[in-house]
């Protein structure tokens, strides 16, 4: 499926007006955001809004994050061409596709099988071969291929899941939203030997990270959870 000229133009405008104009300066990140066809990761009905400065629903009460947030998390994780990066929360597969343009390999864990299957299908259609999508509880990470140079969690956690901290390589970067159901702080944790160091980046609002080291399903399902990201 070829994209229209209008879609390519909207994507260039998105990069200039939403990313470059803010604090996205990493040229590799700007190039990846300019390249990955975001409209393919949203529902057909939402395609006219695919390049808007906002999150969009992807079904199952989940969302694809605002482009700026995807770019910010990608910039913070500093993926290099030789890295294997772990993502928790595949959702639409868009963030995974952006990371795949920068890293050697991306492993992405998703708890909702239908979303995992849909993301796999779109990535295959786009010829993106270096993403592996795994179904399961990502709060436990994916020990089989640890440690990771980069970890990105795209759902809001009550606290840093210990399994993810333990699967971070020396010098590795872990980017995740931590806080309450209604709002979180985007944090970056960096490992230096046995120690991890935290930076607080910006307030954000993500859907809940549900699992063993996240929220319980009931806590996450309560009325008033703010959907955003
Ligand atoms: N990165 C996605 C957006 C993620 S929305 C994108 O680019 O579209 C958050 C996703 O995290 C949802 O799909 C949700 O089902 C998933 N999720 C929540 N808790 C999870 C867990 N413990 N393990 C894996 N996925 C989880």
JSON list of C-alpha atoms and ligand atoms in Angstrom, two decimals:
[
{"chain": "A", "resi": 1, "resn": "UNK", "atom": "CA", "xyz": [0.00, 0.00, 0.00]},
{"chain": "A", "resi": 2, "resn": "UNK", "atom": "CA", "xyz": [1.63, 3.22, -1.15]},
{"chain": "A", "resi": 3, "resn": "UNK", "atom": "CA", "xyz": [1.06, 6.27, 0.95]},
{"chain": "A", "resi": 4, "resn": "UNK", "atom": "CA", "xyz": [-0.41, 9.44, -0.46]},
{"chain": "A", "resi": 5, "resn": "UNK", "atom": "CA", "xyz": [1.63, 12.61, -0.93]},
{"chain": "A", "resi": 6, "resn": "UNK", "atom": "CA", "xyz": [-0.61, 14.28, 1.64]},
{"chain": "A", "resi": 7, "resn": "UNK", "atom": "CA", "xyz": [0.35, 11.70, 4.26]},
{"chain": "A", "resi": 8, "resn": "UNK", "atom": "CA", "xyz": [4.07, 12.17, 3.55]},
{"chain": "A", "resi": 9, "resn": "UNK", "atom": "CA", "xyz": [3.61, 15.93, 3.79]},
{"chain": "A", "resi": 10, "resn": "UNK", "atom": "CA", "xyz": [1.69, 15.69, 7.07]},
{"chain": "A", "resi": 11, "resn": "UNK", "atom": "CA", "xyz": [4.48, 13.55, 8.51]},
{"chain": "A", "resi": 12, "resn": "UNK", "atom": "CA", "xyz": [7.15, 16.09, 7.55]},
{"chain": "A", "resi": 13, "resn": "UNK", "atom": "CA", "xyz": [5.03, 18.82, 9.15]},
{"chain": "A", "resi": 14, "resn": "UNK", "atom": "CA", "xyz": [4.63, 16.70, 12.28]},
{"chain": "A", "resi": 15, "resn": "UNK", "atom": "CA", "xyz": [8.41, 16.38, 12.59]},
{"chain": "A", "resi": 16, "resn": "UNK", "atom": "CA", "xyz": [8.93, 20.14, 12.19]},
{"chain": "A", "resi": 17, "resn": "UNK", "atom": "CA", "xyz": [6.03, 21.53, 14.20]},
{"chain": "A", "resi": 18, "resn": "UNK", "atom": "CA", "xyz": [5.71, 18.96, 16.99]},
{"chain": "A", "resi": 19, "resn": "UNK", "atom": "CA", "xyz": [9.23, 17.58, 17.46]},
{"chain": "A", "resi": 20, "resn": "UNK", "atom": "CA", "xyz": [11.96, 19.88, 16.14]},
{"chain": "A", "resi": 21, "resn": "UNK", "atom": "CA", "xyz": [10.15, 22.90, 17.56]},
{"chain": "A", "resi": 22, "resn": "UNK", "atom": "CA", "xyz": [10.17, 21.29, 21.01]},
{"chain": "A", "resi": 23, "resn": "UNK", "atom": "CA", "xyz": [13.21, 19.51, 22.42]},
{"chain": "A", "resi": 24, "resn": "UNK", "atom": "CA", "xyz": [13.71, 16.61, 20.00]},
{"chain": "A", "resi": 25, "resn": "UNK", "atom": "CA", "xyz": [17.18, 17.25, 18.65]},
{"chain": "A", "resi": 26, "resn": "UNK", "atom": "CA", "xyz": [18.59, 13.78, 17.98]},
{"chain": "A", "resi": 27, "resn": "UNK", "atom": "CA", "xyz": [18.87, 13.60, 14.19]},
{"chain": "A", "resi": 28, "resn": "UNK", "atom": "CA", "xyz": [18.47, 9.83, 14.12]},
{"chain": "A", "resi": 29, "resn": "UNK", "atom": "CA", "xyz": [15.23, 10.13, 16.10]},
{"chain": "A", "resi": 30, "resn": "UNK", "atom": "CA", "xyz": [13.92, 12.89, 13.82]},
{"chain": "A", "resi": 31, "resn": "UNK", "atom": "CA", "xyz": [14.79, 10.76, 10.78]},
{"chain": "A", "resi": 32, "resn": "UNK", "atom": "CA", "xyz": [13.02, 7.69, 12.21]},
{"chain": "A", "resi": 33, "resn": "UNK", "atom": "CA", "xyz": [9.91, 9.72, 13.05]},
{"chain": "A", "resi": 34, "resn": "UNK", "atom": "CA", "xyz": [9.98, 11.13, 9.52]},
{"chain": "A", "resi": 35, "resn": "UNK", "atom": "CA", "xyz": [10.19, 7.68, 8.04]},
{"chain": "A", "resi": 36, "resn": "UNK", "atom": "CA", "xyz": [7.75, 5.41, 9.93]},
{"chain": "A", "resi": 37, "resn": "UNK", "atom": "CA", "xyz": [4.20, 5.70, 8.47]},
{"chain": "A", "resi": 38, "resn": "UNK", "atom": "CA", "xyz": [2.23, 6.38, 11.66]},
{"chain": "A", "resi": 39, "resn": "UNK", "atom": "CA", "xyz": [-1.08, 6.31, 9.77]},
{"chain": "A", "resi": 40, "resn": "UNK", "atom": "CA", "xyz": [-0.65, 2.58, 9.22]},
{"chain": "A", "resi": 41, "resn": "UNK", "atom": "CA", "xyz": [-0.69, 1.96, 12.99]},
{"chain": "A", "resi": 42, "resn": "UNK", "atom": "CA", "xyz": [-4.05, 3.64, 13.69]},
{"chain": "A", "resi": 43, "resn": "UNK", "atom": "CA", "xyz": [-7.57, 2.51, 12.84]},
{"chain": "A", "resi": 44, "resn": "UNK", "atom": "CA", "xyz": [-8.75, 3.46, 9.33]},
{"chain": "A", "resi": 45, "resn": "UNK", "atom": "CA", "xyz": [-11.33, 5.84, 10.84]},
{"chain": "A", "resi": 46, "resn": "UNK", "atom": "CA", "xyz": [-8.52, 7.71, 12.66]},
{"chain": "A", "resi": 47, "resn": "UNK", "atom": "CA", "xyz": [-6.15, 7.95, 9.70]},
{"chain": "A", "resi": 48, "resn": "UNK", "atom": "CA", "xyz": [-7.01, 11.61, 8.99]},
{"chain": "A", "resi": 49, "resn": "UNK", "atom": "CA", "xyz": [-5.77, 12.40, 12.54]},
{"chain": "A", "resi": 50, "resn": "UNK", "atom": "CA", "xyz": [-2.73, 10.11, 12.42]},
{"chain": "A", "resi": 51, "resn": "UNK", "atom": "CA", "xyz": [-0.25, 13.02, 12.38]},
{"chain": "A", "resi": 52, "resn": "UNK", "atom": "CA", "xyz": [-2.08, 15.23, 14.87]},
{"chain": "A", "resi": 53, "resn": "UNK", "atom": "CA", "xyz": [-0.40, 16.31, 18.12]},
{"chain": "A", "resi": 54, "resn": "UNK", "atom": "CA", "xyz": [-2.41, 13.84, 20.21]},
{"chain": "A", "resi": 55, "resn": "UNK", "atom": "CA", "xyz": [-2.79, 10.22, 21.33]},
{"chain": "A", "resi": 56, "resn": "UNK", "atom": "CA", "xyz": [-5.42, 8.10, 19.53]},
{"chain": "A", "resi": 57, "resn": "UNK", "atom": "CA", "xyz": [-7.50, 5.08, 20.58]},
{"chain": "A", "resi": 58, "resn": "UNK", "atom": "CA", "xyz": [-6.37, 1.69, 19.22]},
{"chain": "A", "resi": 59, "resn": "UNK", "atom": "CA", "xyz": [-9.14, -0.49, 20.72]},
{"chain": "A", "resi": 60, "resn": "UNK", "atom": "CA", "xyz": [-9.19, -2.56, 23.92]},
{"chain": "A", "resi": 61, "resn": "UNK", "atom": "CA", "xyz": [-9.19, 0.75, 25.89]},
{"chain": "A", "resi": 62, "resn": "UNK", "atom": "CA", "xyz": [-5.57, 1.35, 24.84]},
{"chain": "A", "resi": 63, "resn": "UNK", "atom": "CA", "xyz": [-3.93, 4.24, 23.00]},
{"chain": "A", "resi": 64, "resn": "UNK", "atom": "CA", "xyz": [-1.09, 5.02, 20.63]},
{"chain": "A", "resi": 65, "resn": "UNK", "atom": "CA", "xyz": [0.89, 7.81, 22.31]},
{"chain": "A", "resi": 66, "resn": "UNK", "atom": "CA", "xyz": [1.18, 11.36, 21.00]},
{"chain": "A", "resi": 67, "resn": "UNK", "atom": "CA", "xyz": [4.03, 11.55, 18.43]},
{"chain": "A", "resi": 68, "resn": "UNK", "atom": "CA", "xyz": [6.03, 13.90, 20.68]},
{"chain": "A", "resi": 69, "resn": "UNK", "atom": "CA", "xyz": [5.95, 11.39, 23.57]},
{"chain": "A", "resi": 70, "resn": "UNK", "atom": "CA", "xyz": [7.11, 8.57, 21.27]},
{"chain": "A", "resi": 71, "resn": "UNK", "atom": "CA", "xyz": [9.97, 10.78, 20.04]},
{"chain": "A", "resi": 72, "resn": "UNK", "atom": "CA", "xyz": [10.89, 11.89, 23.57]},
{"chain": "A", "resi": 73, "resn": "UNK", "atom": "CA", "xyz": [11.05, 8.32, 24.91]},
{"chain": "A", "resi": 74, "resn": "UNK", "atom": "CA", "xyz": [13.05, 7.26, 21.86]},
{"chain": "A", "resi": 75, "resn": "UNK", "atom": "CA", "xyz": [15.48, 10.13, 22.32]},
{"chain": "A", "resi": 76, "resn": "UNK", "atom": "CA", "xyz": [15.89, 9.32, 26.03]},
{"chain": "A", "resi": 77, "resn": "UNK", "atom": "CA", "xyz": [16.64, 5.61, 25.49]},
{"chain": "A", "resi": 78, "resn": "UNK", "atom": "CA", "xyz": [19.55, 6.52, 23.14]},
{"chain": "A", "resi": 79, "resn": "UNK", "atom": "CA", "xyz": [19.37, 3.29, 21.11]},
{"chain": "A", "resi": 80, "resn": "UNK", "atom": "CA", "xyz": [22.51, 2.59, 19.09]},
{"chain": "A", "resi": 81, "resn": "UNK", "atom": "CA", "xyz": [22.69, 0.48, 15.90]},
{"chain": "A", "resi": 82, "resn": "UNK", "atom": "CA", "xyz": [24.21, -2.49, 17.77]},
{"chain": "A", "resi": 83, "resn": "UNK", "atom": "CA", "xyz": [21.66, -2.51, 20.64]},
{"chain": "A", "resi": 84, "resn": "UNK", "atom": "CA", "xyz": [18.84, -4.87, 21.51]},
{"chain": "A", "resi": 85, "resn": "UNK", "atom": "CA", "xyz": [16.01, -2.83, 22.99]},
{"chain": "A", "resi": 86, "resn": "UNK", "atom": "CA", "xyz": [13.12, -4.18, 25.07]},
{"chain": "A", "resi": 87, "resn": "UNK", "atom": "CA", "xyz": [9.73, -2.48, 24.86]},
{"chain": "A", "resi": 88, "resn": "UNK", "atom": "CA", "xyz": [6.91, -3.24, 27.29]},
{"chain": "A", "resi": 89, "resn": "UNK", "atom": "CA", "xyz": [3.45, -2.47, 25.82]},
{"chain": "A", "resi": 90, "resn": "UNK", "atom": "CA", "xyz": [3.48, -3.09, 22.05]},
{"chain": "A", "resi": 91, "resn": "UNK", "atom": "CA", "xyz": [0.01, -1.60, 21.54]},
{"chain": "A", "resi": 92, "resn": "UNK", "atom": "CA", "xyz": [-0.20, -0.59, 17.89]},
{"chain": "A", "resi": 93, "resn": "UNK", "atom": "CA", "xyz": [3.47, -1.45, 17.24]},
{"chain": "A", "resi": 94, "resn": "UNK", "atom": "CA", "xyz": [4.33, 2.16, 16.30]},
{"chain": "A", "resi": 95, "resn": "UNK", "atom": "CA", "xyz": [6.88, 2.80, 19.05]},
{"chain": "A", "resi": 96, "resn": "UNK", "atom": "CA", "xyz": [8.47, -0.58, 18.25]},
{"chain": "A", "resi": 97, "resn": "UNK", "atom": "CA", "xyz": [8.76, 0.41, 14.57]},
{"chain": "A", "resi": 98, "resn": "UNK", "atom": "CA", "xyz": [10.45, 3.70, 15.50]},
{"chain": "A", "resi": 99, "resn": "UNK", "atom": "CA", "xyz": [12.91, 1.89, 17.78]},
{"chain": "A", "resi": 100, "resn": "UNK", "atom": "CA", "xyz": [13.52, -0.71, 15.05]},
{"chain": "A", "resi": 101, "resn": "UNK", "atom": "CA", "xyz": [14.80, 2.05, 12.76]},
{"chain": "A", "resi": 102, "resn": "UNK", "atom": "CA", "xyz": [17.52, 2.85, 15.33]},
{"chain": "A", "resi": 103, "resn": "UNK", "atom": "CA", "xyz": [18.47, -0.42, 17.02]},
{"chain": "A", "resi": 104, "resn": "UNK", "atom": "CA", "xyz": [19.67, -3.80, 15.78]},
{"chain": "A", "resi": 105, "resn": "UNK", "atom": "CA", "xyz": [16.72, -5.61, 17.30]},
{"chain": "A", "resi": 106, "resn": "UNK", "atom": "CA", "xyz": [13.57, -4.81, 19.28]},
{"chain": "A", "resi": 107, "resn": "UNK", "atom": "CA", "xyz": [11.75, -7.23, 21.55]},
{"chain": "A", "resi": 108, "resn": "UNK", "atom": "CA", "xyz": [8.29, -5.96, 22.46]},
{"chain": "A", "resi": 109, "resn": "UNK", "atom": "CA", "xyz": [5.98, -7.55, 25.03]},
{"chain": "A", "resi": 110, "resn": "UNK", "atom": "CA", "xyz": [2.18, -7.10, 24.89]},
{"chain": "A", "resi": 111, "resn": "UNK", "atom": "CA", "xyz": [-0.43, -8.59, 27.26]},
{"chain": "A", "resi": 112, "resn": "UNK", "atom": "CA", "xyz": [-3.44, -8.34, 24.90]},
{"chain": "A", "resi": 113, "resn": "UNK", "atom": "CA", "xyz": [-3.11, -11.10, 22.24]},
{"chain": "A", "resi": 114, "resn": "UNK", "atom": "CA", "xyz": [-5.27, -9.28, 19.65]},
{"chain": "A", "resi": 115, "resn": "UNK", "atom": "CA", "xyz": [-3.05, -6.18, 19.79]},
{"chain": "A", "resi": 116, "resn": "UNK", "atom": "CA", "xyz": [0.09, -8.34, 19.55]},
{"chain": "A", "resi": 117, "resn": "UNK", "atom": "CA", "xyz": [-1.31, -10.10, 16.46]},
{"chain": "A", "resi": 118, "resn": "UNK", "atom": "CA", "xyz": [-2.38, -6.86, 14.78]},
{"chain": "A", "resi": 119, "resn": "UNK", "atom": "CA", "xyz": [1.01, -5.22, 15.42]},
{"chain": "A", "resi": 120, "resn": "UNK", "atom": "CA", "xyz": [2.81, -8.27, 14.02]},
{"chain": "A", "resi": 121, "resn": "UNK", "atom": "CA", "xyz": [0.68, -8.06, 10.89]},
{"chain": "A", "resi": 122, "resn": "UNK", "atom": "CA", "xyz": [1.38, -4.37, 10.25]},
{"chain": "A", "resi": 123, "resn": "UNK", "atom": "CA", "xyz": [5.12, -4.68, 10.89]},
{"chain": "A", "resi": 124, "resn": "UNK", "atom": "CA", "xyz": [5.25, -7.59, 8.43]},
{"chain": "A", "resi": 125, "resn": "UNK", "atom": "CA", "xyz": [3.33, -5.57, 5.81]},
{"chain": "A", "resi": 126, "resn": "UNK", "atom": "CA", "xyz": [5.85, -2.75, 6.22]},
{"chain": "A", "resi": 127, "resn": "UNK", "atom": "CA", "xyz": [8.76, -5.18, 5.88]},
{"chain": "A", "resi": 128, "resn": "UNK", "atom": "CA", "xyz": [10.08, -4.41, 9.37]},
{"chain": "A", "resi": 129, "resn": "UNK", "atom": "CA", "xyz": [11.89, -7.63, 10.24]},
{"chain": "A", "resi": 130, "resn": "UNK", "atom": "CA", "xyz": [13.88, -6.79, 13.36]},
{"chain": "A", "resi": 131, "resn": "UNK", "atom": "CA", "xyz": [10.98, -6.64, 15.84]},
{"chain": "A", "resi": 132, "resn": "UNK", "atom": "CA", "xyz": [9.87, -9.67, 17.80]},
{"chain": "A", "resi": 133, "resn": "UNK", "atom": "CA", "xyz": [6.53, -9.41, 19.58]},
{"chain": "A", "resi": 134, "resn": "UNK", "atom": "CA", "xyz": [5.96, -11.61, 22.60]},
{"chain": "A", "resi": 135, "resn": "UNK", "atom": "CA", "xyz": [2.64, -12.11, 24.39]},
{"chain": "A", "resi": 136, "resn": "UNK", "atom": "CA", "xyz": [2.77, -11.95, 28.16]},
{"chain": "A", "resi": 137, "resn": "UNK", "atom": "CA", "xyz": [3.26, -9.86, 31.27]},
{"chain": "A", "resi": 138, "resn": "UNK", "atom": "CA", "xyz": [6.02, -7.41, 30.48]},
{"chain": "A", "resi": 139, "resn": "UNK", "atom": "CA", "xyz": [6.42, -6.31, 34.11]},
{"chain": "A", "resi": 140, "resn": "UNK", "atom": "CA", "xyz": [8.60, -9.42, 34.38]},
{"chain": "A", "resi": 141, "resn": "UNK", "atom": "CA", "xyz": [10.66, -8.28, 31.38]},
{"chain": "A", "resi": 142, "resn": "UNK", "atom": "CA", "xyz": [12.03, -10.95, 29.06]},
{"chain": "A", "resi": 143, "resn": "UNK", "atom": "CA", "xyz": [14.89, -12.70, 30.83]},
{"chain": "A", "resi": 144, "resn": "UNK", "atom": "CA", "xyz": [15.78, -14.94, 27.86]},
{"chain": "A", "resi": 145, "resn": "UNK", "atom": "CA", "xyz": [17.60, -12.15, 26.01]},
{"chain": "A", "resi": 146, "resn": "UNK", "atom": "CA", "xyz": [18.64, -9.90, 28.90]},
{"chain": "A", "resi": 147, "resn": "UNK", "atom": "CA", "xyz": [20.52, -7.73, 29.60]},
{"chain": "A", "resi": 148, "resn": "UNK", "atom": "CA", "xyz": [19.23, -4.87, 27.42]},
{"chain": "A", "resi": 149, "resn": "UNK", "atom": "CA", "xyz": [21.02, -1.68, 26.47]},
{"chain": "A", "resi": 150, "resn": "UNK", "atom": "CA", "xyz": [17.65, 0.05, 26.37]},
{"chain": "A", "resi": 151, "resn": "UNK", "atom": "CA", "xyz": [14.21, -0.59, 27.87]},
{"chain": "A", "resi": 152, "resn": "UNK", "atom": "CA", "xyz": [11.10, 1.49, 27.11]},
{"chain": "A", "resi": 153, "resn": "UNK", "atom": "CA", "xyz": [7.87, 0.99, 29.06]},
{"chain": "A", "resi": 154, "resn": "UNK", "atom": "CA", "xyz": [4.86, 2.56, 27.33]},
{"chain": "A", "resi": 155, "resn": "UNK", "atom": "CA", "xyz": [2.32, 2.10, 30.14]},
{"chain": "A", "resi": 156, "resn": "UNK", "atom": "CA", "xyz": [2.18, 3.80, 33.54]},
{"chain": "A", "resi": 157, "resn": "UNK", "atom": "CA", "xyz": [3.76, 1.85, 36.40]},
{"chain": "A", "resi": 158, "resn": "UNK", "atom": "CA", "xyz": [3.14, 2.30, 40.14]},
{"chain": "A", "resi": 159, "resn": "UNK", "atom": "CA", "xyz": [6.91, 1.86, 40.67]},
{"chain": "A", "resi": 160, "resn": "UNK", "atom": "CA", "xyz": [9.98, 0.65, 38.80]},
{"chain": "A", "resi": 161, "resn": "UNK", "atom": "CA", "xyz": [9.48, -3.11, 38.23]},
{"chain": "A", "resi": 162, "resn": "UNK", "atom": "CA", "xyz": [12.51, -4.88, 39.75]},
{"chain": "A", "resi": 163, "resn": "UNK", "atom": "CA", "xyz": [12.73, -7.40, 36.90]},
{"chain": "A", "resi": 164, "resn": "UNK", "atom": "CA", "xyz": [13.22, -4.56, 34.42]},
{"chain": "A", "resi": 165, "resn": "UNK", "atom": "CA", "xyz": [15.86, -2.93, 36.58]},
{"chain": "A", "resi": 166, "resn": "UNK", "atom": "CA", "xyz": [17.65, -6.28, 36.82]},
{"chain": "A", "resi": 167, "resn": "UNK", "atom": "CA", "xyz": [17.53, -6.81, 33.03]},
{"chain": "A", "resi": 168, "resn": "UNK", "atom": "CA", "xyz": [19.21, -3.48, 32.27]},
{"chain": "A", "resi": 169, "resn": "UNK", "atom": "CA", "xyz": [22.81, -3.78, 30.96]},
{"chain": "A", "resi": 170, "resn": "UNK", "atom": "CA", "xyz": [25.68, -1.81, 32.46]},
{"chain": "A", "resi": 171, "resn": "UNK", "atom": "CA", "xyz": [25.38, 1.66, 30.93]},
{"chain": "A", "resi": 172, "resn": "UNK", "atom": "CA", "xyz": [21.84, 0.83, 29.80]},
{"chain": "A", "resi": 173, "resn": "UNK", "atom": "CA", "xyz": [18.90, 3.26, 29.84]},
{"chain": "A", "resi": 174, "resn": "UNK", "atom": "CA", "xyz": [15.36, 2.45, 31.04]},
{"chain": "A", "resi": 175, "resn": "UNK", "atom": "CA", "xyz": [12.60, 4.95, 30.25]},
{"chain": "A", "resi": 176, "resn": "UNK", "atom": "CA", "xyz": [9.20, 4.64, 31.94]},
{"chain": "A", "resi": 177, "resn": "UNK", "atom": "CA", "xyz": [6.25, 6.57, 33.37]},
{"chain": "A", "resi": 178, "resn": "UNK", "atom": "CA", "xyz": [5.91, 6.11, 37.17]},
{"chain": "A", "resi": 179, "resn": "UNK", "atom": "CA", "xyz": [3.11, 7.43, 39.33]},
{"chain": "A", "resi": 180, "resn": "UNK", "atom": "CA", "xyz": [-0.60, 7.15, 40.06]},
{"chain": "A", "resi": 181, "resn": "UNK", "atom": "CA", "xyz": [-3.46, 6.04, 37.88]},
{"chain": "A", "resi": 182, "resn": "UNK", "atom": "CA", "xyz": [-4.17, 9.66, 36.91]},
{"chain": "A", "resi": 183, "resn": "UNK", "atom": "CA", "xyz": [-0.74, 10.90, 36.07]},
{"chain": "A", "resi": 184, "resn": "UNK", "atom": "CA", "xyz": [2.89, 9.90, 36.10]},
{"chain": "A", "resi": 185, "resn": "UNK", "atom": "CA", "xyz": [6.39, 11.30, 35.87]},
{"chain": "A", "resi": 186, "resn": "UNK", "atom": "CA", "xyz": [8.44, 10.14, 32.91]},
{"chain": "A", "resi": 187, "resn": "UNK", "atom": "CA", "xyz": [11.67, 8.79, 34.40]},
{"chain": "A", "resi": 188, "resn": "UNK", "atom": "CA", "xyz": [14.97, 7.62, 32.95]},
{"chain": "A", "resi": 189, "resn": "UNK", "atom": "CA", "xyz": [17.01, 5.12, 34.94]},
{"chain": "A", "resi": 190, "resn": "UNK", "atom": "CA", "xyz": [20.63, 4.49, 33.98]},
{"chain": "A", "resi": 191, "resn": "UNK", "atom": "CA", "xyz": [22.73, 1.61, 35.28]},
{"chain": "A", "resi": 192, "resn": "UNK", "atom": "CA", "xyz": [26.34, 2.20, 36.33]},
{"chain": "A", "resi": 193, "resn": "UNK", "atom": "CA", "xyz": [27.69, -1.12, 37.62]},
{"chain": "A", "resi": 194, "resn": "UNK", "atom": "CA", "xyz": [25.60, -2.17, 40.61]},
{"chain": "A", "resi": 195, "resn": "UNK", "atom": "CA", "xyz": [23.87, 1.20, 40.92]},
{"chain": "A", "resi": 196, "resn": "UNK", "atom": "CA", "xyz": [20.91, 2.73, 39.11]},
{"chain": "A", "resi": 197, "resn": "UNK", "atom": "CA", "xyz": [20.50, 6.48, 38.81]},
{"chain": "A", "resi": 198, "resn": "UNK", "atom": "CA", "xyz": [17.13, 8.18, 38.23]},
{"chain": "A", "resi": 199, "resn": "UNK", "atom": "CA", "xyz": [16.32, 11.36, 36.28]},
{"chain": "A", "resi": 200, "resn": "UNK", "atom": "CA", "xyz": [12.82, 12.85, 36.32]},
{"chain": "A", "resi": 201, "resn": "UNK", "atom": "CA", "xyz": [11.91, 14.14, 32.87]},
{"chain": "A", "resi": 202, "resn": "UNK", "atom": "CA", "xyz": [8.31, 15.38, 32.47]},
{"chain": "A", "resi": 203, "resn": "UNK", "atom": "CA", "xyz": [4.72, 14.79, 33.66]},
{"chain": "A", "resi": 204, "resn": "UNK", "atom": "CA", "xyz": [2.78, 12.40, 31.40]},
{"chain": "A", "resi": 205, "resn": "UNK", "atom": "CA", "xyz": [-0.48, 10.40, 31.38]},
{"chain": "A", "resi": 206, "resn": "UNK", "atom": "CA", "xyz": [-0.30, 6.80, 30.18]},
{"chain": "A", "resi": 207, "resn": "UNK", "atom": "CA", "xyz": [-2.70, 3.86, 30.30]},
{"chain": "A", "resi": 208, "resn": "UNK", "atom": "CA", "xyz": [-1.92, 1.48, 33.19]},
{"chain": "A", "resi": 209, "resn": "UNK", "atom": "CA", "xyz": [0.82, -1.14, 33.22]},
{"chain": "A", "resi": 210, "resn": "UNK", "atom": "CA", "xyz": [-1.12, -4.20, 34.37]},
{"chain": "A", "resi": 211, "resn": "UNK", "atom": "CA", "xyz": [0.69, -7.19, 35.80]},
{"chain": "A", "resi": 212, "resn": "UNK", "atom": "CA", "xyz": [2.68, -8.88, 38.49]},
{"chain": "A", "resi": 213, "resn": "UNK", "atom": "CA", "xyz": [4.86, -5.83, 39.13]},
{"chain": "A", "resi": 214, "resn": "UNK", "atom": "CA", "xyz": [2.36, -3.28, 37.87]},
{"chain": "A", "resi": 215, "resn": "UNK", "atom": "CA", "xyz": [-1.28, -2.47, 38.71]},
{"chain": "A", "resi": 216, "resn": "UNK", "atom": "CA", "xyz": [-3.88, -5.15, 39.37]},
{"chain": "A", "resi": 217, "resn": "UNK", "atom": "CA", "xyz": [-6.57, -5.41, 36.74]},
{"chain": "A", "resi": 218, "resn": "UNK", "atom": "CA", "xyz": [-9.28, -4.07, 39.13]},
{"chain": "A", "resi": 219, "resn": "UNK", "atom": "CA", "xyz": [-7.19, -1.11, 40.22]},
{"chain": "A", "resi": 220, "resn": "UNK", "atom": "CA", "xyz": [-6.48, -0.25, 36.60]},
{"chain": "A", "resi": 221, "resn": "UNK", "atom": "CA", "xyz": [-10.09, -0.69, 35.51]},
{"chain": "A", "resi": 222, "resn": "UNK", "atom": "CA", "xyz": [-11.58, 1.75, 38.01]},
{"chain": "A", "resi": 223, "resn": "UNK", "atom": "CA", "xyz": [-13.53, 4.72, 36.66]},
{"chain": "A", "resi": 224, "resn": "UNK", "atom": "CA", "xyz": [-11.53, 7.84, 36.10]},
{"chain": "A", "resi": 225, "resn": "UNK", "atom": "CA", "xyz": [-8.38, 6.38, 34.66]},
{"chain": "A", "resi": 226, "resn": "UNK", "atom": "CA", "xyz": [-7.15, 9.06, 32.31]},
{"chain": "A", "resi": 227, "resn": "UNK", "atom": "CA", "xyz": [-6.34, 7.79, 28.89]},
{"chain": "A", "resi": 228, "resn": "UNK", "atom": "CA", "xyz": [-3.57, 9.64, 27.26]},
{"chain": "A", "resi": 229, "resn": "UNK", "atom": "CA", "xyz": [0.08, 9.12, 26.65]},
{"chain": "B", "resi": 1, "resn": "LIG", "atom": "N1", "xyz": [3.70, 1.59, 22.56]},
{"chain": "B", "resi": 1, "resn": "LIG", "atom": "C1", "xyz": [2.34, 1.54, 22.07]},
{"chain": "B", "resi": 1, "resn": "LIG", "atom": "C2", "xyz": [1.34, 2.23, 22.97]},
{"chain": "B", "resi": 1, "resn": "LIG", "atom": "C3", "xyz": [1.13, 1.48, 24.19]},
{"chain": "B", "resi": 1, "resn": "LIG", "atom": "S1", "xyz": [-0.44, 1.61, 25.00]},
{"chain": "B", "resi": 1, "resn": "LIG", "atom": "C4", "xyz": [2.22, 2.12, 20.68]},
{"chain": "B", "resi": 1, "resn": "LIG", "atom": "O1", "xyz": [3.22, 2.60, 20.14]},
{"chain": "B", "resi": 1, "resn": "LIG", "atom": "O2", "xyz": [1.11, 2.06, 20.13]},
{"chain": "B", "resi": 1, "resn": "LIG", "atom": "C5", "xyz": [0.06, 0.56, 26.34]},
{"chain": "B", "resi": 1, "resn": "LIG", "atom": "C6", "xyz": [0.10, -0.91, 26.00]},
{"chain": "B", "resi": 1, "resn": "LIG", "atom": "O3", "xyz": [0.67, -1.59, 27.10]},
{"chain": "B", "resi": 1, "resn": "LIG", "atom": "C7", "xyz": [-1.27, -1.52, 25.77]},
{"chain": "B", "resi": 1, "resn": "LIG", "atom": "O4", "xyz": [-1.32, -2.17, 24.55]},
{"chain": "B", "resi": 1, "resn": "LIG", "atom": "C8", "xyz": [-1.42, -2.48, 26.94]},
{"chain": "B", "resi": 1, "resn": "LIG", "atom": "O5", "xyz": [-2.18, -3.64, 26.63]},
{"chain": "B", "resi": 1, "resn": "LIG", "atom": "C9", "xyz": [0.03, -2.84, 27.23]},
{"chain": "B", "resi": 1, "resn": "LIG", "atom": "N2", "xyz": [0.31, -3.36, 28.56]},
{"chain": "B", "resi": 1, "resn": "LIG", "atom": "C10", "xyz": [-0.15, -2.96, 29.76]},
{"chain": "B", "resi": 1, "resn": "LIG", "atom": "N3", "xyz": [0.38, -3.69, 30.75]},
{"chain": "B", "resi": 1, "resn": "LIG", "atom": "C11", "xyz": [1.24, -4.57, 30.16]},
{"chain": "B", "resi": 1, "resn": "LIG", "atom": "C12", "xyz": [2.12, -5.60, 30.65]},
{"chain": "B", "resi": 1, "resn": "LIG", "atom": "N4", "xyz": [2.24, -5.89, 31.94]},
{"chain": "B", "resi": 1, "resn": "LIG", "atom": "N5", "xyz": [2.82, -6.30, 29.74]},
{"chain": "B", "resi": 1, "resn": "LIG", "atom": "C13", "xyz": [2.72, -6.06, 28.41]},
{"chain": "B", "resi": 1, "resn": "LIG", "atom": "N6", "xyz": [1.92, -5.10, 27.90]},
{"chain": "B", "resi": 1, "resn": "LIG", "atom": "C14", "xyz": [1.19, -4.37, 28.76]}
]
